[in-house]
């Protein structure tokens, strides 16, 4: 047994060593200076070819001010909200530091100090590494600051180094950024709003986050800001920093901050590209927004300058030719678009809006909130092929299955009952028009964008299966409608343009999904940023390749013969789908080749409350549909983006599933007779009319039901194309007068035909 003298000596020696270490540490650390903390560098963004895109500004937006230029109300707002014991404490929270050190030692989430003194010390470090070494150093500095500096000097330093969002460091920059005035002129009510930002500007800036959904983020941020503003003023009143009269005046009206402003270089599409890249970096690293905005990073993006310019040009050309800003119904029209590489996920181009310089700070390419309409239907079809319906015993459903395409139909549940409205009246699903289509194939319903078959199909398959397929394809769960009612099948969800392009890229890649990414590397101090996780650039199988290929086959037909007819002028193999939403509040076209998947959204938005407005009457049309203006933008862009590229086509789709007709569909017959159908329409948009002068063939032709090329007219001539019919002499003869109870053709056939084809088209 060791003697008591030995034990006592060891204890005294150990304690003495700790005291000595603490003394040495205390003596060696320097008291921070907010002027040193103001040093910064640019962030430089690069195009995909590594040429410079933009350097964001000339440094951090900060201008230090003395304590007498900081209103008492601002000082007290921070004290009441952040550290009530500020004027009494020693500047250090030992328990808070112990918790943070212990948590970091265990590898848990990092934590910071809680007192204003500790936060000031943390702010003045250009290195924000969350390490034990830095935490101990911070503790020693905080202790020294608490003993060496008076409280007002500490408070001045804290308010000069704190990050208030929008690139603004310090109270003077914040006052100018949010209220266009000097800090000394801030009112108590405004001080409370700025103090609320210190809890996290991403969540408490009433203007929202430019990278996210404008309407939803602004609404949520404004509520959080108002709640904390009110609470801070209440605490100031409770702490006797505001008299009753001052409190009543301060709380009378919430002082709405100014909107965002464009910074140097952040104009045109550059602003949205840089913000998308910044958002990606922050989501895939431990770098905080405050650290990022201090600068010093080189960000290498996936954006290709020529494609970005081509997409912006396509939007501007269509705006100029189709919209008149002087006409009320053409005001507030916006576009969002994105272009993604299948099998890779690289975002090569996007269109976010009119630019920060024009007061448009929402990135329309990377925001949710705009319903996608009928562009959702391919997910319903894919789910039917994968899971089948409750009647098919798990076997996938063929796209040749027939469903009732008539307007104003009840939607039946698997138990035979039908859906009801809230008042218990029957729910009726509507189509774009009242045309009596009768029982038609799912292929035809997709081609003509008819709602009723897909709503009933979605119910028969199960909306949870539809949701799962969409999620596997690349749609984010949080952007999907939470109400899986019948309308879920026809696009009540609101994914971003980036996510829609990525999900359709999954079809283009035969079912392989790649996560979209916009940054390939982040460098700092000459080397890779250690915490940035580079994109893996790998794919996962989201669906069976033949399911994806069959969806592509059906969507090719949409362009060749259906509502996406305007995209035919692309002049190469492509697939796509149009989309229009209830009350004409948005219109989409999403289409792809094997090389590129691109989505285009068009909508009108009230600038005051950011609610969507109807586009009825916009561009001089009764209504805007996905097959019109969005398709024109898509086609012009894709022509430029794919210029000089090969046309690899798509993999062949093999027969899939079983024909599972909806109850009530007529029994199939061994042969059908083909008749022309009206112009395809997702909307009232007409197909260009055609005339023929060649002699007529036999008045009628029949074609045996078959799959793929068994019945199409692969040898057709130069016709403008039928819906699902084709013929040997397509385009050289007028169509015969015949009747048909299934799929029908257009005015004349096309050499590529459809699922069913006649000898003469």
XYZ file of C-alpha atoms in Angstrom:
761
model
C 0.000 0.000 0.000
C 1.391 3.447 -0.913
C 1.931 5.800 1.986
C -0.296 8.808 2.587
C 2.667 11.029 1.837
C 3.023 9.479 -1.637
C -0.694 9.782 -2.370
C -0.777 13.373 -1.131
C 2.295 14.223 -3.149
C 0.861 12.763 -6.328
C -2.428 14.639 -5.845
C -0.666 17.912 -5.132
C 1.624 17.364 -8.113
C -1.310 16.574 -10.418
C -3.284 19.623 -9.304
C -0.193 21.763 -9.536
C 0.438 20.533 -13.075
C -3.092 21.447 -14.067
C -2.692 24.882 -12.513
C 0.622 25.350 -14.286
C -0.828 24.265 -17.630
C -3.800 26.562 -17.136
C -1.484 29.411 -16.158
C 0.710 28.908 -19.199
C -2.345 28.672 -21.454
C -3.837 31.784 -19.890
C -0.611 33.705 -20.369
C -0.084 32.619 -23.961
C -3.491 33.312 -25.473
C -4.218 36.700 -26.970
C -7.322 38.778 -26.414
C -9.249 38.775 -29.733
C -9.692 41.824 -31.908
C -12.757 42.188 -34.106
C -10.707 44.109 -36.682
C -8.587 40.988 -37.286
C -11.751 38.923 -37.633
C -12.929 41.213 -40.415
C -10.223 39.899 -42.756
C -11.672 37.750 -45.506
C -11.265 36.394 -49.012
C -13.489 35.900 -52.029
C -15.316 32.706 -52.858
C -14.592 31.828 -56.483
C -16.969 29.684 -58.533
C -15.872 27.803 -61.655
C -17.717 26.404 -64.649
C -17.536 22.701 -65.457
C -14.524 23.388 -67.723
C -12.735 25.048 -64.747
C -12.888 28.553 -66.184
C -13.947 31.187 -63.665
C -17.666 31.880 -63.367
C -17.715 34.564 -60.660
C -15.863 35.787 -57.585
C -18.456 36.722 -54.998
C -17.709 40.264 -53.946
C -14.533 41.812 -52.562
C -14.786 40.440 -49.056
C -17.100 40.215 -46.082
C -19.751 42.890 -45.716
C -18.677 44.328 -42.351
C -17.985 47.774 -40.920
C -17.109 47.960 -37.237
C -18.739 50.613 -35.051
C -18.095 51.843 -31.507
C -20.408 51.019 -28.637
C -21.849 54.542 -28.620
C -23.047 53.976 -32.217
C -24.967 50.890 -31.188
C -28.414 51.779 -29.785
C -29.068 50.748 -26.197
C -32.133 48.900 -27.461
C -29.894 46.674 -29.624
C -27.576 45.917 -26.725
C -30.442 45.084 -24.407
C -32.264 43.028 -27.035
C -29.220 40.773 -27.329
C -28.706 40.557 -23.579
C -32.366 39.716 -22.903
C -32.407 37.108 -25.653
C -28.921 35.587 -25.360
C -27.380 36.140 -21.926
C -29.444 37.797 -19.175
C -26.589 37.569 -16.667
C -24.106 39.216 -19.015
C -23.241 42.151 -16.757
C -22.815 39.851 -13.742
C -21.161 36.671 -15.025
C -17.441 36.005 -15.423
C -17.837 35.478 -19.159
C -17.588 31.708 -19.053
C -20.160 28.966 -18.605
C -18.063 26.072 -17.186
C -20.896 23.575 -17.389
C -21.647 24.527 -20.976
C -17.993 24.078 -21.936
C -17.808 20.744 -20.113
C -20.849 19.479 -21.962
C -19.402 20.592 -25.299
C -15.980 19.010 -24.618
C -17.512 15.739 -23.443
C -19.822 15.587 -26.432
C -17.000 16.194 -28.906
C -14.810 13.609 -27.145
C -17.596 11.083 -27.689
C -17.826 12.025 -31.358
C -21.257 13.588 -30.915
C -22.716 16.771 -32.343
C -20.603 19.857 -31.771
C -21.769 22.562 -29.402
C -20.667 26.135 -28.774
C -20.392 28.351 -25.710
C -23.507 29.986 -24.374
C -22.404 33.345 -22.980
C -22.007 36.466 -25.093
C -18.315 36.520 -24.171
C -17.795 32.972 -25.414
C -19.719 33.672 -28.611
C -17.597 36.768 -29.216
C -14.451 34.718 -28.803
C -15.776 32.087 -31.169
C -16.753 34.733 -33.761
C -13.243 36.167 -33.875
C -11.683 32.869 -34.957
C -11.290 32.642 -38.695
C -10.895 28.891 -38.185
C -14.162 27.406 -36.994
C -12.800 23.856 -36.540
C -14.785 22.014 -33.882
C -11.865 20.362 -32.092
C -10.887 19.821 -28.459
C -7.756 21.929 -28.970
C -9.746 24.871 -30.273
C -12.378 24.450 -27.542
C -9.751 24.601 -24.756
C -8.116 27.588 -26.399
C -11.499 29.277 -26.651
C -12.083 28.636 -22.950
C -8.772 30.217 -21.931
C -9.395 33.212 -24.164
C -12.905 33.636 -22.783
C -11.592 33.617 -19.225
C -8.928 36.169 -20.117
C -11.430 38.332 -21.998
C -13.738 38.256 -18.995
C -10.982 39.555 -16.731
C -9.244 41.970 -19.094
C -12.049 43.686 -21.028
C -15.003 45.640 -19.716
C -18.483 44.419 -20.588
C -19.271 47.154 -23.109
C -16.099 46.370 -25.062
C -17.071 42.693 -25.153
C -20.604 43.549 -26.248
C -19.246 45.862 -28.946
C -16.974 43.101 -30.217
C -19.789 40.570 -30.224
C -22.154 42.813 -32.195
C -19.390 43.717 -34.671
C -18.538 40.076 -35.430
C -21.909 38.305 -35.362
C -23.427 36.995 -38.579
C -26.888 38.333 -39.423
C -27.407 36.567 -42.768
C -27.399 37.851 -46.385
C -23.602 38.095 -46.126
C -23.839 40.784 -43.424
C -21.375 40.584 -40.516
C -21.837 43.001 -37.654
C -24.660 45.288 -36.610
C -23.749 48.139 -38.987
C -23.837 45.882 -42.070
C -27.040 44.268 -40.799
C -28.748 47.635 -40.287
C -27.869 48.664 -43.844
C -28.806 45.281 -45.339
C -32.163 44.876 -43.630
C -33.337 48.442 -43.049
C -31.163 50.687 -45.244
C -29.980 52.806 -42.303
C -27.051 53.145 -39.938
C -27.055 51.104 -36.743
C -27.316 54.210 -34.571
C -30.687 55.022 -36.178
C -32.331 51.660 -35.469
C -35.589 51.702 -33.524
C -36.211 49.245 -30.643
C -38.679 47.295 -32.767
C -36.088 46.897 -35.545
C -33.419 45.926 -33.027
C -35.593 43.030 -31.874
C -35.907 41.735 -35.463
C -32.129 41.842 -35.928
C -31.539 40.184 -32.557
C -33.840 37.354 -33.648
C -31.578 36.729 -36.658
C -28.719 35.773 -34.339
C -30.540 32.527 -33.571
C -30.126 31.538 -37.234
C -30.652 33.834 -40.225
C -31.568 30.915 -42.497
C -34.698 30.400 -40.405
C -35.411 33.900 -39.096
C -34.905 36.086 -42.180
C -38.462 37.075 -43.206
C -37.393 37.203 -46.870
C -36.766 33.472 -46.671
C -33.909 31.582 -48.216
C -33.255 32.303 -51.887
C -32.346 28.636 -52.383
C -35.657 27.292 -51.161
C -39.377 27.505 -51.864
C -40.142 31.219 -51.745
C -43.730 31.166 -50.558
C -43.375 28.360 -48.015
C -40.021 29.541 -46.652
C -41.070 33.168 -46.424
C -44.250 32.242 -44.631
C -42.471 29.981 -42.135
C -39.556 32.394 -41.632
C -41.848 35.368 -41.156
C -43.816 33.500 -38.510
C -40.640 32.467 -36.684
C -39.270 36.010 -36.921
C -42.476 37.596 -35.625
C -42.742 35.102 -32.768
C -39.160 35.676 -31.618
C -39.407 39.455 -32.209
C -42.455 39.542 -29.936
C -40.748 37.331 -27.342
C -37.575 39.454 -27.292
C -39.529 42.669 -26.811
C -41.461 40.957 -24.027
C -38.223 39.906 -22.321
C -36.813 43.439 -22.660
C -39.958 44.786 -21.032
C -39.784 42.158 -18.301
C -36.087 42.993 -17.684
C -36.975 46.695 -17.344
C -35.090 47.701 -20.504
C -38.305 49.062 -22.058
C -40.880 51.200 -20.315
C -44.573 50.396 -20.717
C -44.940 53.162 -23.289
C -41.838 52.069 -25.227
C -43.045 48.467 -25.208
C -46.483 49.429 -26.543
C -44.898 51.498 -29.309
C -42.386 48.777 -30.261
C -45.000 46.026 -30.468
C -47.597 48.094 -32.332
C -46.356 46.959 -35.751
C -43.824 44.420 -36.972
C -41.125 46.319 -38.945
C -40.812 44.348 -42.186
C -37.175 44.341 -43.367
C -36.168 45.377 -46.882
C -36.011 42.701 -49.574
C -32.808 41.117 -50.775
C -30.476 43.021 -53.097
C -28.117 41.789 -55.770
C -24.413 41.899 -54.963
C -21.602 42.556 -57.412
C -21.356 39.847 -60.064
C -24.479 38.058 -58.866
C -26.681 38.934 -61.820
C -28.534 37.015 -64.506
C -28.381 33.267 -64.046
C -25.056 33.479 -62.196
C -26.891 34.313 -58.976
C -28.956 31.112 -59.125
C -26.006 28.963 -60.169
C -23.880 30.221 -57.278
C -26.698 29.815 -54.773
C -27.422 26.274 -55.970
C -23.747 25.389 -55.616
C -23.539 27.034 -52.191
C -26.581 25.129 -51.021
C -25.008 21.879 -52.212
C -21.720 22.595 -50.403
C -23.452 23.408 -47.112
C -25.581 20.247 -47.367
C -22.566 18.016 -48.054
C -19.990 19.336 -45.601
C -19.534 20.603 -42.054
C -18.963 24.128 -43.370
C -21.408 26.589 -41.808
C -23.012 29.424 -43.740
C -21.071 31.958 -41.654
C -17.775 30.209 -42.455
C -18.651 29.945 -46.128
C -19.494 33.623 -46.380
C -16.140 34.548 -44.859
C -14.690 33.325 -48.146
C -11.531 31.606 -49.212
C -13.232 28.719 -51.022
C -12.940 27.657 -54.653
C -16.091 25.882 -55.813
C -15.959 23.749 -58.953
C -19.432 23.292 -60.415
C -21.088 21.063 -63.020
C -22.655 23.969 -64.890
C -21.782 24.259 -68.581
C -21.704 27.852 -69.744
C -22.986 27.200 -73.253
C -25.971 25.208 -72.000
C -26.811 27.757 -69.296
C -26.778 30.503 -71.906
C -28.840 28.416 -74.332
C -31.495 27.757 -71.699
C -31.709 31.435 -70.715
C -31.896 32.413 -74.382
C -34.720 29.922 -75.028
C -36.751 31.360 -72.152
C -36.122 34.961 -73.227
C -36.983 34.256 -76.858
C -40.294 32.637 -75.954
C -41.083 35.404 -73.461
C -40.420 38.042 -76.103
C -42.464 36.334 -78.806
C -45.414 35.196 -76.712
C -45.764 37.519 -73.722
C -46.523 41.227 -73.496
C -45.506 42.688 -70.101
C -47.951 45.578 -70.659
C -50.877 43.155 -70.708
C -52.182 42.423 -67.208
C -52.599 38.687 -67.783
C -48.999 38.444 -69.000
C -47.582 40.060 -65.864
C -45.887 38.002 -63.155
C -45.276 35.042 -65.492
C -42.238 33.064 -64.390
C -40.190 30.140 -65.654
C -38.045 27.562 -63.939
C -35.989 24.941 -65.740
C -33.203 22.442 -65.161
C -31.133 20.059 -67.262
C -29.566 16.881 -65.831
C -27.309 14.202 -67.341
C -28.877 10.702 -67.107
C -26.725 7.967 -65.568
C -24.664 10.646 -63.838
C -26.806 13.303 -62.098
C -24.726 16.336 -63.076
C -26.845 19.491 -63.349
C -25.473 21.141 -66.483
C -27.904 24.038 -66.762
C -30.730 25.715 -64.937
C -32.949 28.756 -65.278
C -33.838 30.328 -61.949
C -35.646 33.508 -62.920
C -35.137 37.088 -64.067
C -32.088 37.658 -61.847
C -31.356 39.200 -58.462
C -30.834 42.557 -60.134
C -34.528 42.519 -61.064
C -35.625 41.705 -57.542
C -36.195 37.995 -58.188
C -34.350 36.144 -55.432
C -36.113 32.786 -55.585
C -34.373 30.076 -57.586
C -37.279 28.745 -59.671
C -35.197 25.749 -60.737
C -34.638 24.598 -57.181
C -37.840 25.531 -55.424
C -40.869 23.489 -54.581
C -44.383 24.876 -54.595
C -45.466 24.567 -58.242
C -47.735 21.529 -58.889
C -46.452 19.307 -61.710
C -49.820 18.166 -63.071
C -49.863 15.405 -65.654
C -46.085 15.063 -65.742
C -46.726 12.867 -62.690
C -48.630 10.252 -64.724
C -45.522 8.315 -65.841
C -44.908 7.418 -62.180
C -48.442 6.022 -61.991
C -47.853 3.938 -65.114
C -44.484 2.718 -63.827
C -46.084 1.724 -60.515
C -48.790 -0.203 -62.393
C -46.135 -2.089 -64.361
C -44.181 -2.889 -61.196
C -46.879 -3.674 -58.651
C -49.957 -4.427 -60.739
C -53.403 -3.673 -59.325
C -55.451 -5.264 -56.584
C -57.034 -7.405 -59.328
C -53.834 -8.651 -60.995
C -52.439 -10.705 -58.103
C -49.152 -8.813 -58.106
C -48.524 -9.176 -61.842
C -47.607 -5.953 -63.625
C -50.171 -4.208 -65.786
C -49.628 -3.726 -69.510
C -49.895 -0.208 -70.985
C -52.396 -1.752 -73.413
C -54.888 -2.209 -70.577
C -58.091 -0.250 -71.146
C -59.623 2.244 -68.733
C -62.625 4.519 -69.094
C -61.463 7.851 -70.509
C -64.777 9.691 -70.335
C -65.152 12.917 -68.402
C -66.882 13.343 -65.037
C -66.463 9.829 -63.651
C -66.784 8.469 -60.154
C -63.585 7.007 -58.731
C -64.057 3.562 -57.229
C -62.212 2.049 -54.293
C -61.138 -1.606 -54.364
C -64.118 -2.510 -52.152
C -66.524 -1.226 -54.800
C -67.530 1.961 -52.983
C -66.662 5.314 -54.475
C -64.903 8.380 -53.152
C -66.963 11.131 -51.557
C -66.508 14.847 -51.124
C -66.523 16.388 -47.665
C -70.286 16.881 -47.934
C -70.701 13.148 -48.719
C -71.628 13.830 -52.329
C -69.883 11.628 -54.927
C -66.481 12.820 -56.085
C -66.242 13.091 -59.872
C -62.919 13.245 -61.674
C -62.800 15.676 -64.587
C -60.800 15.780 -67.803
C -59.592 18.780 -69.757
C -62.505 18.364 -72.149
C -65.862 16.619 -72.133
C -64.985 14.418 -75.120
C -66.431 10.884 -74.675
C -63.300 8.791 -75.178
C -64.841 5.588 -73.933
C -62.521 2.749 -72.920
C -59.008 3.443 -74.169
C -55.577 2.010 -73.483
C -53.307 3.561 -70.892
C -50.928 4.305 -73.742
C -53.609 6.355 -75.475
C -54.600 8.031 -72.205
C -50.987 9.093 -71.670
C -50.721 10.285 -75.251
C -53.784 12.501 -74.909
C -53.148 13.311 -71.212
C -56.572 12.134 -70.087
C -57.071 12.246 -66.324
C -59.806 9.748 -65.537
C -57.905 6.569 -66.505
C -54.859 7.500 -64.433
C -56.817 8.533 -61.373
C -58.625 5.189 -61.333
C -55.393 3.347 -62.151
C -53.626 5.074 -59.262
C -56.334 3.924 -56.867
C -56.213 0.382 -58.267
C -52.422 0.230 -57.913
C -52.345 2.005 -54.564
C -51.141 5.583 -54.115
C -48.442 4.436 -51.689
C -46.924 2.411 -54.546
C -47.092 5.469 -56.815
C -45.379 7.532 -54.131
C -42.665 4.884 -53.655
C -41.914 4.695 -57.385
C -41.664 8.495 -57.623
C -39.349 8.576 -54.618
C -37.150 5.823 -56.080
C -36.949 7.779 -59.336
C -35.560 10.803 -57.487
C -38.491 12.864 -56.154
C -38.001 14.086 -52.587
C -40.536 12.910 -50.024
C -41.045 16.409 -48.600
C -42.146 17.771 -51.978
C -44.896 15.183 -52.399
C -48.476 15.844 -51.464
C -49.157 14.278 -48.077
C -52.757 13.599 -48.993
C -52.751 10.418 -51.060
C -56.240 11.028 -52.403
C -57.230 10.265 -56.022
C -55.831 13.588 -57.258
C -52.355 12.516 -56.138
C -52.175 10.506 -59.372
C -52.436 13.594 -61.565
C -49.799 15.810 -60.028
C -50.762 17.628 -56.834
C -47.138 17.233 -55.669
C -44.684 20.105 -56.052
C -41.132 18.880 -56.735
C -38.500 21.241 -58.087
C -37.542 21.456 -61.737
C -34.184 19.888 -60.833
C -35.868 16.904 -59.225
C -38.315 16.426 -62.111
C -35.460 16.465 -64.619
C -33.566 13.976 -62.459
C -36.572 11.648 -62.061
C -37.184 11.559 -65.813
C -33.454 10.945 -66.257
C -34.126 7.694 -64.410
C -36.430 6.635 -67.268
C -33.805 7.743 -69.776
C -31.172 5.605 -68.005
C -33.346 2.458 -68.120
C -34.259 2.688 -64.448
C -30.918 3.772 -62.976
C -31.260 6.761 -60.675
C -28.399 9.160 -59.941
C -28.640 11.846 -57.277
C -28.433 15.324 -58.831
C -25.335 17.312 -57.920
C -23.915 20.707 -58.810
C -20.428 20.708 -57.254
C -17.545 18.356 -57.993
C -14.893 19.790 -55.646
C -14.328 22.455 -53.002
C -10.825 23.718 -52.299
C -9.467 25.934 -49.536
C -5.876 27.019 -48.811
C -4.680 25.138 -51.878
C -6.144 21.774 -50.934
C -9.465 19.970 -50.823
C -11.856 21.200 -48.144
C -11.561 18.326 -45.651
C -15.225 18.056 -44.718
C -16.734 18.318 -48.210
C -18.162 15.012 -49.396
C -17.608 14.730 -53.121
C -20.505 13.328 -55.170
C -20.194 9.577 -55.631
C -21.468 9.783 -59.206
C -22.936 6.312 -58.903
C -26.373 5.010 -59.801
C -28.842 2.716 -58.134
C -31.521 0.622 -59.788
C -34.739 2.484 -59.045
C -36.903 0.257 -61.225
C -36.659 -2.703 -63.557
C -34.990 -1.638 -66.834
C -37.898 -2.929 -68.931
C -40.390 -0.910 -66.884
C -38.371 2.257 -67.506
C -37.995 1.400 -71.196
C -41.744 0.847 -71.531
C -42.429 4.213 -69.911
C -40.004 5.737 -72.416
C -41.789 3.968 -75.280
C -45.116 5.423 -74.165
C -43.602 8.903 -73.690
C -42.029 8.798 -77.153
C -45.545 8.402 -78.448
C -46.629 11.499 -76.516
C -44.186 13.540 -78.600
C -44.815 11.754 -81.873
C -48.586 11.724 -81.734
C -49.897 13.377 -78.617
C -49.856 16.460 -76.461
C -46.073 16.916 -76.827
C -46.423 17.234 -80.617
C -44.558 20.569 -80.682
C -41.380 18.822 -79.511
C -41.200 16.818 -82.759
C -39.272 19.641 -84.387
C -36.314 18.656 -82.199
C -35.660 16.198 -85.006
C -34.264 13.394 -82.884
C -35.494 10.520 -80.745
C -36.993 11.933 -77.556
C -39.601 11.157 -74.936
C -41.569 13.499 -72.721
C -44.772 14.482 -71.009
C -46.820 17.639 -70.808
C -48.492 18.799 -67.620
C -51.193 21.312 -66.775
C -52.778 21.882 -63.365
C -56.139 22.791 -61.941
C -57.277 26.321 -62.798
C -54.325 26.581 -65.194
C -51.946 27.750 -62.452
C -48.906 25.961 -63.853
C -47.776 24.229 -67.022
C -44.839 21.851 -67.461
C -42.952 19.928 -70.077
C -40.400 17.338 -69.015
C -38.572 15.453 -71.719
C -35.359 13.612 -72.408
C -32.987 11.869 -74.757
C -30.399 9.370 -73.582
C -27.915 12.250 -73.196
C -29.995 14.890 -71.431
C -33.149 15.244 -69.329
C -34.737 18.694 -69.080
C -37.770 20.070 -67.300
C -39.487 23.409 -67.911
C -42.110 24.926 -65.626
C -44.245 28.007 -66.306
C -46.477 29.749 -63.763
C -47.799 33.098 -62.574
C -47.220 34.298 -59.040
C -48.717 37.148 -57.062
C -45.670 39.222 -56.002
C -47.322 40.251 -52.722
C -48.317 36.918 -51.198
C -46.558 34.573 -53.659
C -49.761 32.673 -54.368
C -50.123 31.077 -57.786
C -52.410 32.844 -60.247
C -54.427 31.363 -63.091
C -52.863 31.605 -66.550
C -56.226 31.653 -68.320
C -55.865 34.425 -70.888
C -52.074 34.572 -70.625
C -50.286 34.982 -73.983
C -53.688 35.708 -75.539
C -54.802 32.095 -75.063
C -57.843 30.838 -73.234
C -55.481 28.640 -71.228
C -51.786 27.730 -71.191
C -50.806 24.083 -71.397
C -47.589 22.145 -71.111
C -47.674 21.300 -74.814
C -47.480 24.964 -75.737
C -45.006 27.503 -74.292
C -43.064 25.139 -71.962
C -42.568 22.699 -74.850
C -41.338 25.523 -77.096
C -38.738 26.507 -74.477
C -37.688 22.871 -74.038
C -37.333 22.282 -77.772
C -35.311 25.413 -78.490
C -32.945 24.650 -75.614
C -32.524 20.950 -76.444
C -31.761 21.795 -80.085
C -28.880 23.998 -78.970
C -27.697 21.721 -76.164
C -27.574 18.616 -78.367
C -26.287 20.277 -81.517
C -23.660 18.084 -83.124
C -24.453 15.163 -80.819
C -25.427 11.721 -82.088
C -28.955 10.350 -81.791
C -28.559 7.028 -79.967
C -32.311 6.497 -79.607
C -33.573 4.404 -76.701
C -33.299 0.729 -75.771
C -36.128 -1.370 -77.156
C -39.037 -1.986 -74.800
C -40.106 -5.611 -74.486
C -43.686 -6.656 -73.886
C -44.545 -6.274 -70.232
C -47.326 -7.217 -67.835
C -50.809 -8.471 -68.514
C -53.710 -6.627 -70.050
C -55.824 -5.836 -67.016
C -58.809 -3.847 -68.229
C -60.921 -1.804 -65.877
C -64.240 -3.372 -64.923
C -66.811 -2.590 -67.600
C -64.347 -2.456 -70.486
C -65.529 -4.293 -73.627
C -64.016 -7.695 -74.277
C -61.088 -7.624 -76.711
C -61.794 -8.635 -80.281
C -59.364 -10.427 -82.595
C -59.083 -7.447 -84.902
C -59.906 -3.780 -84.908
C -60.662 -1.225 -87.551
C -58.787 2.026 -87.455
C -60.312 5.496 -87.709
C -58.754 8.920 -87.475
C -58.806 10.753 -84.166
C -58.976 14.499 -83.645
C -55.888 16.570 -83.129
C -54.036 15.456 -79.991
C -54.375 17.885 -77.141
C -53.309 18.272 -73.577
C -55.160 21.519 -74.098
C -56.994 23.375 -76.776
C -53.663 23.826 -78.603
C -54.198 22.767 -82.212
C -51.936 20.520 -84.214
C -50.817 22.119 -87.485
C -53.273 21.183 -90.206
C -52.204 19.129 -93.196
C -53.612 18.516 -96.660
C -53.124 15.708 -99.141
C -53.630 15.524 -102.873
C -52.680 11.936 -103.563
C -55.255 9.405 -104.655
C -57.147 7.570 -101.949
C -56.422 3.949 -101.207
C -58.922 1.321 -100.286
C -61.631 2.880 -98.107
C -60.790 0.793 -95.073
C -58.013 -1.307 -93.701
C -57.840 -3.543 -90.674
C -54.931 -4.461 -88.512
C -54.466 -7.387 -86.207
C -53.892 -6.486 -82.569
C -50.242 -6.873 -81.769
C -47.274 -5.603 -79.759
C -44.772 -3.072 -80.959
C -43.701 -3.524 -84.549
C -46.061 -6.399 -85.276
C -48.668 -3.925 -86.361
C -46.990 -0.598 -86.982
C -46.054 0.836 -90.327
C -42.295 0.832 -90.196
C -42.047 1.467 -93.911
C -44.146 4.623 -93.934
C -43.399 7.634 -96.062
C -43.154 11.274 -95.132
C -46.441 11.699 -93.251
C -46.762 14.038 -90.295
C -47.709 11.131 -88.079
C -50.717 9.336 -86.752
C -51.602 8.761 -83.147
C -51.272 5.029 -82.870
C -51.458 4.140 -86.528
C -48.966 4.054 -89.345
C -48.891 2.762 -92.887
C -46.737 1.816 -95.802
C -47.911 4.858 -97.733
C -48.136 7.177 -94.719
C -48.204 10.803 -95.742
C -49.013 10.133 -99.395
C -52.681 9.327 -99.161
C -55.678 10.665 -97.264
C -56.942 8.531 -94.400
C -59.847 6.200 -95.146
C -63.109 6.581 -93.321
C -63.380 3.736 -90.823
C -64.468 3.186 -87.237
C -62.609 2.102 -84.152
C -63.456 1.410 -80.528
C -59.925 1.413 -79.221
C -56.974 3.540 -80.291
C -57.436 5.875 -83.239
C -55.141 7.590 -85.679
C -54.513 11.172 -86.645
C -55.384 12.669 -90.029
C -52.688 10.683 -91.682
C -50.136 8.064 -90.762
C -46.471 8.157 -90.076
C -43.830 5.668 -91.085
C -43.056 4.946 -87.455
C -46.635 4.143 -86.565
C -47.852 3.220 -83.103
C -48.957 0.161 -81.241
C -51.687 -0.449 -83.789
C -51.091 0.269 -87.463
C -52.934 -0.039 -90.725
C -51.461 -0.876 -94.092
C -52.078 2.626 -95.428
C -52.070 4.911 -92.389
